GROMACS .gro file of N, CA and C in nm:
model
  372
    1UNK      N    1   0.985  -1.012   1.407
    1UNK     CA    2   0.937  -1.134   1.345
    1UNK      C    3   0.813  -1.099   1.261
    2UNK      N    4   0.803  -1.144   1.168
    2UNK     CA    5   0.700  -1.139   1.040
    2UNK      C    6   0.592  -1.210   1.131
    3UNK      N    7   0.491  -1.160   1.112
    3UNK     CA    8   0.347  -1.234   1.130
    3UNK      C    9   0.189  -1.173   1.193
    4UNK      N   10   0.131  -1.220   1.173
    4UNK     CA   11  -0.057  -1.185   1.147
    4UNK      C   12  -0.074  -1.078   1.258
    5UNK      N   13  -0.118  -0.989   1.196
    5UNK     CA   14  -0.146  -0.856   1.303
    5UNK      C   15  -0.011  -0.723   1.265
    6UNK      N   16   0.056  -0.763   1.219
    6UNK     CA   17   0.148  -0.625   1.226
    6UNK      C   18   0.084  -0.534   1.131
    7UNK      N   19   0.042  -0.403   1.189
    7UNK     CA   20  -0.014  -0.273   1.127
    7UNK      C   21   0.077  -0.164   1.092
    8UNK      N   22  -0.006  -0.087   1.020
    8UNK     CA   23   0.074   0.033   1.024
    8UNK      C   24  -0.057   0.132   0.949
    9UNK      N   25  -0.024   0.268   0.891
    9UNK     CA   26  -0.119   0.383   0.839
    9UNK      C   27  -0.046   0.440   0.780
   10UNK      N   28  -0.088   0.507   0.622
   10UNK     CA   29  -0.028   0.641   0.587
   10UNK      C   30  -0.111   0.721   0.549
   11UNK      N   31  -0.056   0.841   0.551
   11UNK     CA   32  -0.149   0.969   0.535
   11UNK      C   33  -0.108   1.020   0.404
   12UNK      N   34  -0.144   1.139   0.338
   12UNK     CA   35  -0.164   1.213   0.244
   12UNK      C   36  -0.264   1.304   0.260
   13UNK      N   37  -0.258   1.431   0.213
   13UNK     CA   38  -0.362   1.526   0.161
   13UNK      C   39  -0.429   1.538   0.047
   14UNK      N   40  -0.523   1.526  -0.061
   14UNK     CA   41  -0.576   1.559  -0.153
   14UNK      C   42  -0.516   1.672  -0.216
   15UNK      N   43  -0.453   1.684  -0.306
   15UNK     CA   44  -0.360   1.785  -0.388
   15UNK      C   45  -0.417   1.782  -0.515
   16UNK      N   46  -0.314   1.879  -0.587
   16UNK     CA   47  -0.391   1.864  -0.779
   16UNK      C   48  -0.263   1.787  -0.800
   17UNK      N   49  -0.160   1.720  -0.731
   17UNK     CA   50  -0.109   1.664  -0.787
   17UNK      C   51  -0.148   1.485  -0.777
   18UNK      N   52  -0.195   1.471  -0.665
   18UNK     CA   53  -0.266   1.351  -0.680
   18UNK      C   54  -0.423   1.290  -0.706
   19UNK      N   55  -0.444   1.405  -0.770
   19UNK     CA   56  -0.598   1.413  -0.873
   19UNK      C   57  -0.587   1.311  -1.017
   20UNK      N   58  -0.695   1.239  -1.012
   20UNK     CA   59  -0.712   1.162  -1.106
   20UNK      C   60  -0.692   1.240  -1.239
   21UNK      N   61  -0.718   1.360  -1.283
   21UNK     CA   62  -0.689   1.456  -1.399
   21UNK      C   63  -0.558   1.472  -1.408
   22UNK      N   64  -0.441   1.499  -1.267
   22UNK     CA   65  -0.330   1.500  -1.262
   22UNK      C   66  -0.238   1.367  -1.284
   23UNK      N   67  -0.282   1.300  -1.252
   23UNK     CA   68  -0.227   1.125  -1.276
   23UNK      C   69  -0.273   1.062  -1.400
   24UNK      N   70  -0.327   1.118  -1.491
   24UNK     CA   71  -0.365   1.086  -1.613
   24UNK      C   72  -0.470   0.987  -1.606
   25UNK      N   73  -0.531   0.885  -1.493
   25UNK     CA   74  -0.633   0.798  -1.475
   25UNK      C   75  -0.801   0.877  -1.507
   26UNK      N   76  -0.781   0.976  -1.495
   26UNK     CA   77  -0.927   1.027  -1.516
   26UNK      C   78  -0.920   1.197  -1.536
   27UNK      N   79  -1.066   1.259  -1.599
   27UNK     CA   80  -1.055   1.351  -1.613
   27UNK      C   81  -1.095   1.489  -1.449
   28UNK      N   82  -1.096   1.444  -1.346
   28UNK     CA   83  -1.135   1.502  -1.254
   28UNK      C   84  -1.065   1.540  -1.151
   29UNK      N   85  -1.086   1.631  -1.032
   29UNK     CA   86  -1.014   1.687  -0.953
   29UNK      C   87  -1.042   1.646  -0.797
   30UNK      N   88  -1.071   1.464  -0.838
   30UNK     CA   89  -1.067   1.374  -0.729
   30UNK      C   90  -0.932   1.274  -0.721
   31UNK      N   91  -0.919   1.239  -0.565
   31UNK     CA   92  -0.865   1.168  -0.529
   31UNK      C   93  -0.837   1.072  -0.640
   32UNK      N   94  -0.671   1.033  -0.677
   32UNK     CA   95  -0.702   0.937  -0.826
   32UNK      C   96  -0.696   0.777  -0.733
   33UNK      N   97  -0.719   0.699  -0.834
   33UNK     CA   98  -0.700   0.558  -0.757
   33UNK      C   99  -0.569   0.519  -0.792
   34UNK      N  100  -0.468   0.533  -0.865
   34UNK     CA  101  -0.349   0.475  -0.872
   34UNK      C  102  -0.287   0.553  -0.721
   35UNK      N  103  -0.331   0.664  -0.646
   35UNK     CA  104  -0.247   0.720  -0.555
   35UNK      C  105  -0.323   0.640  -0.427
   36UNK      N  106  -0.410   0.613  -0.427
   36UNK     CA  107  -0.480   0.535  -0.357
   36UNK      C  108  -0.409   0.445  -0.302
   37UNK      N  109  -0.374   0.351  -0.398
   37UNK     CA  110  -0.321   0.220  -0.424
   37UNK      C  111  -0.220   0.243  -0.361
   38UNK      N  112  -0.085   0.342  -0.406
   38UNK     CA  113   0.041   0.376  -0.363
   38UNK      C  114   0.039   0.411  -0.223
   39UNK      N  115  -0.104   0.456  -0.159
   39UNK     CA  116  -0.058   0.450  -0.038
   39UNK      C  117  -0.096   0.377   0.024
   40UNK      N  118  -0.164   0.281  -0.006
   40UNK     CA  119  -0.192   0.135   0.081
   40UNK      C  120  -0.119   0.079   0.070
   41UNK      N  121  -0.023   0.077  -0.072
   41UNK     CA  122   0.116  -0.027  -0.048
   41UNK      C  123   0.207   0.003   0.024
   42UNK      N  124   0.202   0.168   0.035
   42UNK     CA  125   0.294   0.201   0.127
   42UNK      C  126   0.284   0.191   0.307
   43UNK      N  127   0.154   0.188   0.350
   43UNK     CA  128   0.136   0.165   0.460
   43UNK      C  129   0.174  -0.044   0.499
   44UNK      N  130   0.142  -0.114   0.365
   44UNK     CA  131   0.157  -0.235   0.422
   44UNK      C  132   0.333  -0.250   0.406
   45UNK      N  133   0.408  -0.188   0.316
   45UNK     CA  134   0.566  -0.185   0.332
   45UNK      C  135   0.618  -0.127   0.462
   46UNK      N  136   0.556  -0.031   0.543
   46UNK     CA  137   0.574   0.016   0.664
   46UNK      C  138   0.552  -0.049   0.799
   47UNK      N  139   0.475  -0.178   0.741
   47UNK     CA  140   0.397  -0.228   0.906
   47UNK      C  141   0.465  -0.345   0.855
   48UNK      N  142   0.575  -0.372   0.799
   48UNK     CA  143   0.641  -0.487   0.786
   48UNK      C  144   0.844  -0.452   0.815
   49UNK      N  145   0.856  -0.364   0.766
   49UNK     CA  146   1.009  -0.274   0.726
   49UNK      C  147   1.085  -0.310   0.875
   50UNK      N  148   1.018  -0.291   1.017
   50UNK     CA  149   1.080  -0.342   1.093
   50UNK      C  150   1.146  -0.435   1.159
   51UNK      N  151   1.064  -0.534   1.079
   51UNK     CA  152   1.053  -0.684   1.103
   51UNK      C  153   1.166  -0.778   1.034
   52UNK      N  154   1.212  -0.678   0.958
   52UNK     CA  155   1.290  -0.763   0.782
   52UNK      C  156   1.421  -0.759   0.848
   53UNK      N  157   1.503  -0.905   0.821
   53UNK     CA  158   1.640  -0.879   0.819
   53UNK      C  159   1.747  -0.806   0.742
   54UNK      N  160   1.821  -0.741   0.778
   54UNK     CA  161   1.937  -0.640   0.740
   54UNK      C  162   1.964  -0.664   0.583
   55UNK      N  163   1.899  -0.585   0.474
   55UNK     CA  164   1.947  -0.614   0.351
   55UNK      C  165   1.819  -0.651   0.271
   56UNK      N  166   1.706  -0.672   0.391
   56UNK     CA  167   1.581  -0.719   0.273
   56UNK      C  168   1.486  -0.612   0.284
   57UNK      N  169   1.398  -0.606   0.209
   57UNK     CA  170   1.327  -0.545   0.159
   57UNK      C  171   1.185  -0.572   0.131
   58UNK      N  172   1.040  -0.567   0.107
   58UNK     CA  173   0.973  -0.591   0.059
   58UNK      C  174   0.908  -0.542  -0.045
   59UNK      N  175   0.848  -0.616  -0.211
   59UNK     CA  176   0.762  -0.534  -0.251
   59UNK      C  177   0.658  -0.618  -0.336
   60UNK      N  178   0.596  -0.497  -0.384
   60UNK     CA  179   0.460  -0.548  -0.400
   60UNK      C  180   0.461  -0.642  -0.539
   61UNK      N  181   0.348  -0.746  -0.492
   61UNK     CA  182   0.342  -0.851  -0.583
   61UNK      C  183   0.176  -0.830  -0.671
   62UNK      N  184   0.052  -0.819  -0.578
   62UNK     CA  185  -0.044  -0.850  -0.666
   62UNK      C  186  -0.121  -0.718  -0.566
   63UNK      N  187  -0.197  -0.681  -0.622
   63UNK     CA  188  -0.318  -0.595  -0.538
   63UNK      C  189  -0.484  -0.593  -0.557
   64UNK      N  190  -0.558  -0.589  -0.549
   64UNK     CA  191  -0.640  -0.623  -0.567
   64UNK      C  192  -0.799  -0.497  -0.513
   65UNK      N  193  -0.856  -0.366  -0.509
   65UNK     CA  194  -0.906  -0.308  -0.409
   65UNK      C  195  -1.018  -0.259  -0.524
   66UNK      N  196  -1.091  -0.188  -0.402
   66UNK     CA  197  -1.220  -0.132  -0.483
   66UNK      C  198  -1.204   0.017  -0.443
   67UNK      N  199  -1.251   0.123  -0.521
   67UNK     CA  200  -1.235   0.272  -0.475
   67UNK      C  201  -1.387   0.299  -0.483
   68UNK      N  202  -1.435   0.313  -0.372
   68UNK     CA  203  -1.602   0.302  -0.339
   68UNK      C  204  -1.651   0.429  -0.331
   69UNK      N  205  -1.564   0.558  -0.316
   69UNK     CA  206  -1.635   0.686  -0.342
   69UNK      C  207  -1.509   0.764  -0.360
   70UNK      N  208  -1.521   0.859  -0.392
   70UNK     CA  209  -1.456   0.985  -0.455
   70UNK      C  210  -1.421   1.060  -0.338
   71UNK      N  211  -1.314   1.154  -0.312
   71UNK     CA  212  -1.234   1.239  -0.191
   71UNK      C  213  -1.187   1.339  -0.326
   72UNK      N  214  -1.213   1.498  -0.243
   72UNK     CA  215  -1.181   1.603  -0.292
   72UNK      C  216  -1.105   1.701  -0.275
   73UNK      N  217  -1.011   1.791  -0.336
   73UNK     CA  218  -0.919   1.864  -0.287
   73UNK      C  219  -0.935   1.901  -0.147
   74UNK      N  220  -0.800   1.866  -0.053
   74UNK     CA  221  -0.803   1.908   0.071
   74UNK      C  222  -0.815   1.818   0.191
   75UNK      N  223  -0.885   1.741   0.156
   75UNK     CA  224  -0.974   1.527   0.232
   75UNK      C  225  -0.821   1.521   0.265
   76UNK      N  226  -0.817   1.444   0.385
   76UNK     CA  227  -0.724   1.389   0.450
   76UNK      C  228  -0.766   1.220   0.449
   77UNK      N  229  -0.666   1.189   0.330
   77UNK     CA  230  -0.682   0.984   0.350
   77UNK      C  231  -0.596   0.957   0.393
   78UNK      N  232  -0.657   0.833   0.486
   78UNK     CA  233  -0.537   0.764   0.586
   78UNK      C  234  -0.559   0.605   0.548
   79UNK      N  235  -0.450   0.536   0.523
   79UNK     CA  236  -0.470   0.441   0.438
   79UNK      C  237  -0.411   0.313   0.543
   80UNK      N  238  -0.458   0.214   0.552
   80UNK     CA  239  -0.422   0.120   0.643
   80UNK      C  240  -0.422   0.026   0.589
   81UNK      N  241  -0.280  -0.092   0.679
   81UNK     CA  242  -0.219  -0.214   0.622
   81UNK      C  243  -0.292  -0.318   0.741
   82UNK      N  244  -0.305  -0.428   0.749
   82UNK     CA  245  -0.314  -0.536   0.805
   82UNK      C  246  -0.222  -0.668   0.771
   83UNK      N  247  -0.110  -0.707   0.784
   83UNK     CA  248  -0.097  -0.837   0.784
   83UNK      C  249  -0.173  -0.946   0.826
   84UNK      N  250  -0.216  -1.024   0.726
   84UNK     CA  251  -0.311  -1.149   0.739
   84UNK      C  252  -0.260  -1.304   0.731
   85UNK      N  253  -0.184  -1.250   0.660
   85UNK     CA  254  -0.103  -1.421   0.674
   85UNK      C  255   0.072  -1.460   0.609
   86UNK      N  256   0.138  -1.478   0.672
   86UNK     CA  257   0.302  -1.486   0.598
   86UNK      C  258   0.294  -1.630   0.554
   87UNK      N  259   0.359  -1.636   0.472
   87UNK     CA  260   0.430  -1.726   0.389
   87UNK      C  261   0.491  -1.762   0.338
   88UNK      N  262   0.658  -1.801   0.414
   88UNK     CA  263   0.755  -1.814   0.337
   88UNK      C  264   0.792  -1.641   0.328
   89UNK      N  265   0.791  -1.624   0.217
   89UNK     CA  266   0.881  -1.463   0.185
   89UNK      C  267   0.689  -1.381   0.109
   90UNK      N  268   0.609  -1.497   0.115
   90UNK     CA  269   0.513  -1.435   0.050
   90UNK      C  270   0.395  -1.325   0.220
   91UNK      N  271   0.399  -1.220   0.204
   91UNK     CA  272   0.287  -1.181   0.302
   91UNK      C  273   0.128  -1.115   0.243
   92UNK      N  274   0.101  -1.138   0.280
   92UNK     CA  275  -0.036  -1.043   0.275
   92UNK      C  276  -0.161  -1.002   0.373
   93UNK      N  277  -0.182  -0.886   0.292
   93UNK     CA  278  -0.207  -0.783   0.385
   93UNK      C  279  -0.374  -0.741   0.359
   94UNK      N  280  -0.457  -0.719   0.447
   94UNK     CA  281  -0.627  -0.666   0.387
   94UNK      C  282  -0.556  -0.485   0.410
   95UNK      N  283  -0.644  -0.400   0.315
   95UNK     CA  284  -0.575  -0.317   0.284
   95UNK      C  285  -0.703  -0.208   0.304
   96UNK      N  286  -0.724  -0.106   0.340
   96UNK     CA  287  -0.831   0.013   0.351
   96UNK      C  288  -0.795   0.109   0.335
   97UNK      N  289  -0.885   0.236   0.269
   97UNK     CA  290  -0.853   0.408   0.298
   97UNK      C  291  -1.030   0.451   0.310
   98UNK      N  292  -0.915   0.542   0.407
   98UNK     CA  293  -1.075   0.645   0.453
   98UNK      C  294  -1.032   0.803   0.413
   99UNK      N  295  -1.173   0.862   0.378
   99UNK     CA  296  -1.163   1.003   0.468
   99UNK      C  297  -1.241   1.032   0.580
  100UNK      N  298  -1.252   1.158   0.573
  100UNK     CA  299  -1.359   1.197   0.749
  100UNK      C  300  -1.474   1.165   0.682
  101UNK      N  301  -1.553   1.116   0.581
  101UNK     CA  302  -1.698   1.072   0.546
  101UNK      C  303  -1.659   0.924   0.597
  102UNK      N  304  -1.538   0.844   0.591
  102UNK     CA  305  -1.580   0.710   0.602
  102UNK      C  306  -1.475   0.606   0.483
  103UNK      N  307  -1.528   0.526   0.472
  103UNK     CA  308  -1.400   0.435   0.396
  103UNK      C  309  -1.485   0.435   0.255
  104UNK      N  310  -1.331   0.465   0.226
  104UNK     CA  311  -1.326   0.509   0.020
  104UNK      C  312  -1.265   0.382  -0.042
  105UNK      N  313  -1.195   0.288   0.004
  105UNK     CA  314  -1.124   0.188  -0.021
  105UNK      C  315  -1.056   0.088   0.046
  106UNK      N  316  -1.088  -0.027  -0.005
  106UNK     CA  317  -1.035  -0.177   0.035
  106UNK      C  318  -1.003  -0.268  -0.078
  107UNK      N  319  -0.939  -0.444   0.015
  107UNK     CA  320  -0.918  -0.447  -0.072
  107UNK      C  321  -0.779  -0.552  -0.012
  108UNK      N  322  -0.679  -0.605  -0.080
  108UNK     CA  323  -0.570  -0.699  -0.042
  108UNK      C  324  -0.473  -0.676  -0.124
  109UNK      N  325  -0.357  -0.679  -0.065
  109UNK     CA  326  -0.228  -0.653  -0.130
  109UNK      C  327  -0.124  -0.777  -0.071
  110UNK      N  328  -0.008  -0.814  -0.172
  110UNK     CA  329   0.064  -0.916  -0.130
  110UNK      C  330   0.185  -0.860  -0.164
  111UNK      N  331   0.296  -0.894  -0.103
  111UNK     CA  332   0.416  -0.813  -0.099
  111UNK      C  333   0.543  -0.964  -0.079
  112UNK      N  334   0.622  -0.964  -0.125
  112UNK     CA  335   0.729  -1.081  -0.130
  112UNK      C  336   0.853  -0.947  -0.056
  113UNK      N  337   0.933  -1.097   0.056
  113UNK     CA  338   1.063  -1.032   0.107
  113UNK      C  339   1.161  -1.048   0.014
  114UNK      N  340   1.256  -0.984  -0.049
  114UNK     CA  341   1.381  -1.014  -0.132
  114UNK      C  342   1.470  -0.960  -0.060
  115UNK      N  343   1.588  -1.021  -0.117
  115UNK     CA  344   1.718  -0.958  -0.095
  115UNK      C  345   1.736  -0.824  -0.165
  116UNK      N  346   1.782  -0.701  -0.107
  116UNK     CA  347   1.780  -0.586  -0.214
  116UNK      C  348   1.882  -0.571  -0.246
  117UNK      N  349   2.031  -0.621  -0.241
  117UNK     CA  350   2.099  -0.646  -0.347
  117UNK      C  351   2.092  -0.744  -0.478
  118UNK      N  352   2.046  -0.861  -0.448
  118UNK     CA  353   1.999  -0.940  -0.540
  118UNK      C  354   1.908  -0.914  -0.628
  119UNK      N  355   1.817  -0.849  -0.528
  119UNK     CA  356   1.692  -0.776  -0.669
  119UNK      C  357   1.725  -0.675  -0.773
  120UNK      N  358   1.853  -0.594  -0.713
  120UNK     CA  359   1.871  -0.471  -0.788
  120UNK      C  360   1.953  -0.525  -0.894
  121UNK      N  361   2.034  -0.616  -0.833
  121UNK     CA  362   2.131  -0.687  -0.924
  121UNK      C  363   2.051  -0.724  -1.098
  122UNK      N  364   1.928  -0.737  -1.070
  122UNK     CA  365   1.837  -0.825  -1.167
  122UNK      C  366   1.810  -0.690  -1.322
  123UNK      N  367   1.842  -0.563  -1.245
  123UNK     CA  368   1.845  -0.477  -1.330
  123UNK      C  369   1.976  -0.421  -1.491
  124UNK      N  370   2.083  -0.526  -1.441
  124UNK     CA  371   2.171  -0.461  -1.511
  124UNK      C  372   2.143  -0.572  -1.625
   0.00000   0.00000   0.00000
């Protein structure tokens, strides 16, 4: 069942492939924020995926976060979901990443349940 409190975490390593120089967002060999992002959405798609009936899916609708310091080749971020409130097919989630200094990012993400045949359908 969908509702307030379901968690989850994802991890990643600091790579040159998810360097802001490598992701085209910046010129440096920090943590970029679009990968940031990707893994907070991915931790709040994870602390929900169990919950969904056979065929649905969730994804992301709006996001919203701040990237409050910089992580450098090697930093281990672990990025965490919170469900805060469902609605209908609408959820959302308060959203964080840390490294071992401490939290690099927060922030809210909202994610809608669809049908994933119906959605894919929307492509042809």
């Amino acid at each position: 069942m969908l509702e307030k409190g379901l968690t989850a975490v994802s991890r990643t390593t600091v790579s040159q492939a998810n360097t802001a120089a490598a992701m085209g967002s910046g010129d440096m060999a920090v943590f970029a924020t679009p990968a940031m992002v990707a893994l907070m959405e991915n931790a709040a798609m994870l602390a929900v995926a169990g919950e969904l009936p056979e065929g649905a899916a969730t994804v992301g609708g709006e996001i919203a976060v701040t990237h409050l310091k910089p992580s450098g080749l090697g930093a281990e971020i672990i990025a965490s979901a919170v469900v805060t409130e469902v609605d209908g097919r609408k959820i959302t989630f308060t959203v964080g990443a840390r490294d071992a200094e401490g939290l690099i990012g927060e922030g809210t993400h909202v994610r809608f349940v669809v049908d994933r045949a119906r959605f894919l359908a929307k492509l042809k």
